[in-house]
Short mmCIF file of C-alpha atoms in Angstrom, two decimals:
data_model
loop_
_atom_site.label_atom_id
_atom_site.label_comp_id
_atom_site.label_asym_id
_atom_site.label_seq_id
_atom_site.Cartn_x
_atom_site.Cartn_y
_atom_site.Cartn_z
CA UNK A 1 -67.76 30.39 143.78
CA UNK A 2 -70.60 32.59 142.05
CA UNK A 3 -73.36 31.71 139.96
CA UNK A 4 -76.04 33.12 138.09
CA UNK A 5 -78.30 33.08 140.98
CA UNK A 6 -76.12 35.39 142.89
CA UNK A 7 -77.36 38.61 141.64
CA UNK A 8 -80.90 37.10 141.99
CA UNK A 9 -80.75 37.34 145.46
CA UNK A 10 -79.30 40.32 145.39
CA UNK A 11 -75.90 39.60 146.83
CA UNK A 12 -73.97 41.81 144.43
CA UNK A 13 -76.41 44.72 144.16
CA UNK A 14 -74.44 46.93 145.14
CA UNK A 15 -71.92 45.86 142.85
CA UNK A 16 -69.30 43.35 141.73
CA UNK A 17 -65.86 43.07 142.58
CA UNK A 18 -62.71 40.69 141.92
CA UNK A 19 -60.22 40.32 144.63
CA UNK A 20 -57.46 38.27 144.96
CA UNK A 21 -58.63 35.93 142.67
CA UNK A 22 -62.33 35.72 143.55
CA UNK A 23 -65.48 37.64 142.93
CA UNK A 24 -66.91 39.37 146.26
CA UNK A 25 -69.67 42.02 146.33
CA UNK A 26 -68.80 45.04 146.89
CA UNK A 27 -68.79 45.76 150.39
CA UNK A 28 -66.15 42.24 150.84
CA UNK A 29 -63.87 44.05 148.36
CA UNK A 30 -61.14 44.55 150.57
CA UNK A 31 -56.79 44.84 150.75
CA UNK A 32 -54.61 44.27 153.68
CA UNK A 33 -53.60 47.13 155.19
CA UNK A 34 -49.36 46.54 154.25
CA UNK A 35 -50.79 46.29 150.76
CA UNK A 36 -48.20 49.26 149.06
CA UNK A 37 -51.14 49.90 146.35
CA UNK A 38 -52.78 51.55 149.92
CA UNK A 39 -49.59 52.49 152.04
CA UNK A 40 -47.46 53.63 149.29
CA UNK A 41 -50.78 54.35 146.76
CA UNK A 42 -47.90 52.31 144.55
CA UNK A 43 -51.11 51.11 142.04
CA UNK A 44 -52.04 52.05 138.61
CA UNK A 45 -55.73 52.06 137.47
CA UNK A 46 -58.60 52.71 134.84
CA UNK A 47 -61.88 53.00 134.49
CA UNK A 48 -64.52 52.44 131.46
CA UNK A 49 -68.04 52.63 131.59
CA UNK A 50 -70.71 50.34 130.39
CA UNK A 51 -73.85 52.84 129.02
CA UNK A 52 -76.56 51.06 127.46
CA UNK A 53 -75.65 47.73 128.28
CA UNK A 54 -71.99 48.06 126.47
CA UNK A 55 -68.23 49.25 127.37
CA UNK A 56 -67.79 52.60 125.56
CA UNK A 57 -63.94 52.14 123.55
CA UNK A 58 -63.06 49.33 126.02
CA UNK A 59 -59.79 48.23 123.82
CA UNK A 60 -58.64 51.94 124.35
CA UNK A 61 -59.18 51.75 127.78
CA UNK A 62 -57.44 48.18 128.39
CA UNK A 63 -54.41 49.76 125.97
CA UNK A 64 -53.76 52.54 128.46
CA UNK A 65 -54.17 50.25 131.50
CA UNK A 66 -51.16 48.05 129.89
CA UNK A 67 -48.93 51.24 129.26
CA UNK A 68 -49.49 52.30 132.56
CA UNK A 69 -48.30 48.75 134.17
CA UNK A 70 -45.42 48.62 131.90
CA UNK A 71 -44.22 52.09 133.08
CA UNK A 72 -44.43 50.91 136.16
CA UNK A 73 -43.13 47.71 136.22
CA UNK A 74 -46.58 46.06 137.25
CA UNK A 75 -47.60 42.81 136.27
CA UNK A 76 -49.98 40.87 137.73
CA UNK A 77 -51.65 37.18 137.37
CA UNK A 78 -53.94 37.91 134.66
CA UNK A 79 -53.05 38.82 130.96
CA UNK A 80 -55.45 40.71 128.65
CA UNK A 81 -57.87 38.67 127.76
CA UNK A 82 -58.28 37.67 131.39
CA UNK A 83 -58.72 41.80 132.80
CA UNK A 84 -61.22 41.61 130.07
CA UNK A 85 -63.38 39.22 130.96
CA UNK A 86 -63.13 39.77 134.71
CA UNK A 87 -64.63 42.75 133.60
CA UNK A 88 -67.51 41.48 131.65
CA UNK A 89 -68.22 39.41 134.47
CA UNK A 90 -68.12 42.19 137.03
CA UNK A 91 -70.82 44.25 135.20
CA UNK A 92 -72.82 40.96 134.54
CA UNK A 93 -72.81 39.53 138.05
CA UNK A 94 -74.51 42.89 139.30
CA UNK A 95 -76.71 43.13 136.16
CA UNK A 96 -75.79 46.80 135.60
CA UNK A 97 -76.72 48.52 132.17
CA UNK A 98 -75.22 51.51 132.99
CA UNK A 99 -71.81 51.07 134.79
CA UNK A 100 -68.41 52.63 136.59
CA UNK A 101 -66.03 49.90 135.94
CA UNK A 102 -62.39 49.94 137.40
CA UNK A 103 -59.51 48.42 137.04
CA UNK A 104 -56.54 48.48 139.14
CA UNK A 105 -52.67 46.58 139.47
CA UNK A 106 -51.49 47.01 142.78
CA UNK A 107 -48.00 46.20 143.83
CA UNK A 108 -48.74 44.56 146.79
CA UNK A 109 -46.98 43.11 150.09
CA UNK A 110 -43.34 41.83 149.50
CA UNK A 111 -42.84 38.43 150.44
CA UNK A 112 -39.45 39.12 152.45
CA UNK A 113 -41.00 40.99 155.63
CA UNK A 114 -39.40 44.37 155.70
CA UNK A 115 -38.33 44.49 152.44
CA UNK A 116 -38.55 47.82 150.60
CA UNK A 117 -37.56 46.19 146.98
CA UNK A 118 -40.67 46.52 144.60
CA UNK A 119 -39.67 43.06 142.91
CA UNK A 120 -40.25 41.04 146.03
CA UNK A 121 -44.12 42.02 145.87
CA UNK A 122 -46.57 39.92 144.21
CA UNK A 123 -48.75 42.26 142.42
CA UNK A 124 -52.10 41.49 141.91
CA UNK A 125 -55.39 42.95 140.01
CA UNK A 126 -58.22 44.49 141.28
CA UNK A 127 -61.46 44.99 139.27
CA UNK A 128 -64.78 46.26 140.10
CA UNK A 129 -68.45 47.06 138.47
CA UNK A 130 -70.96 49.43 140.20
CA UNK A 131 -73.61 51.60 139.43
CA UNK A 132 -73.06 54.39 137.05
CA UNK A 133 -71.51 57.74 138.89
CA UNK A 134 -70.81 61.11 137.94
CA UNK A 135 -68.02 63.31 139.12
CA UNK A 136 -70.24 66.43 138.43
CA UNK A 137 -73.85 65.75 138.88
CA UNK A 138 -76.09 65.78 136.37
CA UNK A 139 -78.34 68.50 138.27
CA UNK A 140 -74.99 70.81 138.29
CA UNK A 141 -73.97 69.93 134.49
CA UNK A 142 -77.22 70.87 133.88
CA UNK A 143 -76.78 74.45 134.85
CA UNK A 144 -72.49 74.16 134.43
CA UNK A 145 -70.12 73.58 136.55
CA UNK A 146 -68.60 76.58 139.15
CA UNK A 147 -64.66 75.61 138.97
CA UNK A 148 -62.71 77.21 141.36
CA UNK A 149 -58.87 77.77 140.50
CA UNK A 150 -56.45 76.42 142.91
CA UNK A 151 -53.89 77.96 144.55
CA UNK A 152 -52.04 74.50 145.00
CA UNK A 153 -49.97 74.23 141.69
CA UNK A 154 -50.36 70.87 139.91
CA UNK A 155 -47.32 68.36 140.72
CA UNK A 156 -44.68 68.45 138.24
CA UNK A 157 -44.94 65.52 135.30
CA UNK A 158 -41.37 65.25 135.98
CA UNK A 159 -41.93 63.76 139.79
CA UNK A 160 -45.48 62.35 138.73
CA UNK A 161 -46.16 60.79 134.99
CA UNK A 162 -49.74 62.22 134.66
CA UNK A 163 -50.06 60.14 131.91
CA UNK A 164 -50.20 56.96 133.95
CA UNK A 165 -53.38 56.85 135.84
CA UNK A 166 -52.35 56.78 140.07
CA UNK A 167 -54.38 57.66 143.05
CA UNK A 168 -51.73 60.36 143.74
CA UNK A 169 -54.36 63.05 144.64
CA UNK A 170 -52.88 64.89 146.85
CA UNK A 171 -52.36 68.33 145.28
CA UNK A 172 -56.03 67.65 142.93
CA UNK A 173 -57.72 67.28 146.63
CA UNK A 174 -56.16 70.27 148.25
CA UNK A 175 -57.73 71.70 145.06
CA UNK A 176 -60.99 70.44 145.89
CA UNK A 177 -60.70 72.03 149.70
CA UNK A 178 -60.41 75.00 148.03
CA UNK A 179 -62.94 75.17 145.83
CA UNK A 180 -65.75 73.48 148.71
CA UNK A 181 -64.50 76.01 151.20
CA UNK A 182 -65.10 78.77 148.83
CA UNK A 183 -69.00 77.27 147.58
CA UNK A 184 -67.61 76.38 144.13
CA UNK A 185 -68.16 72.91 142.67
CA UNK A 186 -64.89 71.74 141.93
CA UNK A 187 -61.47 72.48 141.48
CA UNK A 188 -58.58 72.99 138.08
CA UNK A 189 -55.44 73.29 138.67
CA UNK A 190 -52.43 75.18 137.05
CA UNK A 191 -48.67 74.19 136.99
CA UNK A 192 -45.44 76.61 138.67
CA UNK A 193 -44.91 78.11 134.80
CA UNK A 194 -48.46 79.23 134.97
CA UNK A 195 -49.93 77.01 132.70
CA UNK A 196 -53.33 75.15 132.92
CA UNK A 197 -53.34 71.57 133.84
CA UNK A 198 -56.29 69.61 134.57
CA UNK A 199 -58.75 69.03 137.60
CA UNK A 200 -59.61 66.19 140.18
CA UNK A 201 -60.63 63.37 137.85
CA UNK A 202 -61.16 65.51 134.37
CA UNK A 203 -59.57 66.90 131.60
CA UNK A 204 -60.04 70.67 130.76
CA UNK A 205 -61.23 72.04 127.22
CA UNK A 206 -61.33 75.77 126.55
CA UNK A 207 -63.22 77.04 123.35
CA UNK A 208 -62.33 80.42 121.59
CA UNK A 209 -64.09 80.58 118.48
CA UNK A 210 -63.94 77.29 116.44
CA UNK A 211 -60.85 76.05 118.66
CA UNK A 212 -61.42 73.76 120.84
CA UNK A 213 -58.28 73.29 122.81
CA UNK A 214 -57.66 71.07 125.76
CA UNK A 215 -53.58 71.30 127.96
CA UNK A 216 -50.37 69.41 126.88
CA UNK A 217 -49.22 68.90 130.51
CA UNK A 218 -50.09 68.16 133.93
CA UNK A 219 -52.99 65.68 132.23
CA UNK A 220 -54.13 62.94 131.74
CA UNK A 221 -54.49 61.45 128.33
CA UNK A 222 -58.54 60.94 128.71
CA UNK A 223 -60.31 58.63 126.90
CA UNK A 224 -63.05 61.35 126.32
CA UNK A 225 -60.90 63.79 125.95
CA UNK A 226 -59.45 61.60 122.83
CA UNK A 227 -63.07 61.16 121.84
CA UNK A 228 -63.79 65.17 121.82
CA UNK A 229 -60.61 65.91 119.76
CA UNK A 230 -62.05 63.38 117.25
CA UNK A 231 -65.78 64.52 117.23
CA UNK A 232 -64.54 68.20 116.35
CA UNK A 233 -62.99 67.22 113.05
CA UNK A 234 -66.86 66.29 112.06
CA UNK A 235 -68.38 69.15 113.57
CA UNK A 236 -65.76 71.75 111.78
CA UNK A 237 -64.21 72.76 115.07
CA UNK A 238 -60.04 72.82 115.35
CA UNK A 239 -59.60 70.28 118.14
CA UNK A 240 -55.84 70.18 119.30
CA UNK A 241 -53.62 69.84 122.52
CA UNK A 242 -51.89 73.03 123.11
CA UNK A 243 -50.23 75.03 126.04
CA UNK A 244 -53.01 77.23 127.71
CA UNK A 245 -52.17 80.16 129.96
CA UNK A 246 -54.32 82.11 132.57
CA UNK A 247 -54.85 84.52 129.84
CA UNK A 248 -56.16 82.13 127.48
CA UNK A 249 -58.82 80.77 130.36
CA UNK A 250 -59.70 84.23 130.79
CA UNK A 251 -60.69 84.82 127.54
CA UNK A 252 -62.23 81.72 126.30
CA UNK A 253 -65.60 81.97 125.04
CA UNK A 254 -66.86 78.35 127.07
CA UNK A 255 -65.20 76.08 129.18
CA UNK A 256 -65.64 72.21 129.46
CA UNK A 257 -64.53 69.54 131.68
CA UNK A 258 -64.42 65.70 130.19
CA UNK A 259 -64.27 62.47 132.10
CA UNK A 260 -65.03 58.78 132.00
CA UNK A 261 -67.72 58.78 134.64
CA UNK A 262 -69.61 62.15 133.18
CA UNK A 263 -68.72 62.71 129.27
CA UNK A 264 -69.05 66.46 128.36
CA UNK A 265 -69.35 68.28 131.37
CA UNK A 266 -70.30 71.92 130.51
CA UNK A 267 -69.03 74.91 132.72
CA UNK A 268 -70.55 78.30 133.35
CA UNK A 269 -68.62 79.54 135.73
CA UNK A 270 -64.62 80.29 136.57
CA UNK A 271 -63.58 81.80 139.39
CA UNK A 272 -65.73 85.07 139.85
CA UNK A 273 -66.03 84.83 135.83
CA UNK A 274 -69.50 84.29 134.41
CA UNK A 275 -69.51 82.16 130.92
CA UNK A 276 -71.94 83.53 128.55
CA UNK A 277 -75.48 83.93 130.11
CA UNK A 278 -73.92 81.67 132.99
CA UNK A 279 -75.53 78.46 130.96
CA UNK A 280 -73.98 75.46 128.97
CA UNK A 281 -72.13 76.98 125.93
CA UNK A 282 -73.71 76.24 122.52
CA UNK A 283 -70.51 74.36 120.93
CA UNK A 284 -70.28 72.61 124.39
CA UNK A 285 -73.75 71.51 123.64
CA UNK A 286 -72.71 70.28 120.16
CA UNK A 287 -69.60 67.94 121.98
CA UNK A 288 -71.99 66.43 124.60
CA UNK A 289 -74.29 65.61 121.80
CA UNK A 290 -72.14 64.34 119.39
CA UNK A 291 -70.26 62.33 122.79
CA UNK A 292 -73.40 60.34 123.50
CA UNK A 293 -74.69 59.88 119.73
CA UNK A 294 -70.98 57.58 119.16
CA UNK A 295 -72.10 55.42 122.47
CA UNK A 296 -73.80 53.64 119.15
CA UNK A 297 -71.18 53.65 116.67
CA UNK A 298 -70.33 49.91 116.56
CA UNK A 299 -66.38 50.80 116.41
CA UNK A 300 -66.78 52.11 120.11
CA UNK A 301 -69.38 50.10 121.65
CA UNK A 302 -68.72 46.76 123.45
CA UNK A 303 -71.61 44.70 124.56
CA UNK A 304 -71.53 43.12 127.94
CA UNK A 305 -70.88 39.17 127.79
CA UNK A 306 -73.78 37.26 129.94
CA UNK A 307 -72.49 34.97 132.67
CA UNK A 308 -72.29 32.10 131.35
CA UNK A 309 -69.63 33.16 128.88
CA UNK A 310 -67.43 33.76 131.31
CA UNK A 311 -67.59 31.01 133.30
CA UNK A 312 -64.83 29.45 135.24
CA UNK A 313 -62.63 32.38 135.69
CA UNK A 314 -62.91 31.94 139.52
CA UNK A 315 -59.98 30.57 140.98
CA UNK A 316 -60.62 27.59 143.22
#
């Protein structure tokens, strides 16, 4: 069992985790190998971050995590209001004001030994707080991000909903060998009909003039990404989803990458192409400004519960 002494000592400074009923620090967050969320990466996830001491649009982030169970037939022990406060406590038990907080449904190992029928797995929720992370450093947002554009096409939505969020990475991290072997920073990927996608954990936004425009395939729908296409209405920019060819990424006047763990992630450079005077664009500026200004609209923010209101949630 945990108590509020735990992080005290320091047993969960590293982080918080909850496992198979239980909360474990990080580094005793662990699966059996036969687990299918790790042999058959047969797991949906999500992740939220806690900035300030609250969960930035945590109800949005919960309402995608049930879609993406429901597609895939995942249910495990918990209901909502459970995943919610397992969460609360995560973040609490390592007394983190600034926070990468996951959650993941795994399918599991089936009961029958053998078996290769989904149903006879016991699926099961895994959640987890830890310091805050981003998937472009700050020091390279700073100066924008080098993407390099794959040569590995994005795999099709048709074979892979990109709308429900999986650790199938395999074709976003042969993206990411390319791009380290040739010194860039990162990685975005386009589809087989030529049309841009997104990269390895972030959505892609291209501006050209007052349009903001971000790809209607191969994507995730991001959190932030929602969040951007929202902000521009204020800031009298045309925010949309639309198709975006090579040709349109040629010619755009900025490029920006979004994400969970980062926000606005400003680009300078694409392939061999240098982005204005190879700096953060100024309506990129505007977006990551007006991104981290809503972190205190009440309608977004969620503050973190203290421990002892969620007590008990421990199984025995």
């Amino acid at each position: 069992m945990t108590d509020q002494n735990d992080n005290k000592a320091g047993r969960f400074a590293g982080g918080a985790a909850w496992v198979r009923g239980r909360f474990v620090p990080m580094d005793e967050a662990v699966l059996p190998v036969t687990d299918w969320g790790f042999t058959r990466s047969d797991v949906v996830y999500d992740v939220v971050h806690v900035h300030d001491g609250a969960f930035f649009r945590l109800q949005d982030h919960l309402d995608r995590f049930e879609r993406a169970m429901a597609r895939r037939r995942l249910k495990p022990a918990e209901d909502r209001a459970a995943i919610e406060a397992i969460l609360h406590r995560c973040v609490a038990l390592a007394g983190l004001s600034h926070a990468y907080v996951a959650m993941a449904c795994s399918r599991g190992r089936p009961r029958v030994a053998g078996s290769r029928r989904p149903e006879d797995c016991d699926n099961h929720l895994i959640a987890y707080a830890i310091p805050w992370i981003d998937v472009i450093p700050k020091d390279v947002q700073a100066r924008g991000a080098h993407l390099w554009i794959a040569g590995t096409p994005r795999v099709p939505d048709a074979s892979v909903d990109p709308t429900v969020k999986n650790y199938q990475w395999s074709d976003l991290t042969s993206g990411l060998l390319e791009a380290h072997d040739e010194g860039y920073d990162t990685a975005i990927l386009f589809d087989r009909d030529g049309f841009l996608t997104e990269g390895p954990g972030f959505n892609v936004f291209i501006v050209s003039g007052d349009r903001v425009l971000t790809p209607d395939r191969g994507a995730l729908q991001g959190i932030t990404r929602k969040t951007v296409l929202e902000l521009c209405d204020g800031l009298g920019l045309e925010g949309r989803v639309a198709p975006i060819t090579r040709e349109m990424l040629d010619e755009a006047d900025e490029i920006f990458t979004t994400t969970t763990a980062g926000g606005v992630m400003p680009v300078s450079r694409v392939g061999g192409r240098i982005l204005g005077n190879d700096r953060p664009g100024p309506v990129t500026m505007r977006l990551y400004d007006a991104y981290w200004a809503a972190h205190a609209d009440p309608r977004y923010a969620t503050p973190v519960l203290p421990l002892d209101a969620t007590a008990g949630l421990e199984a025995a």
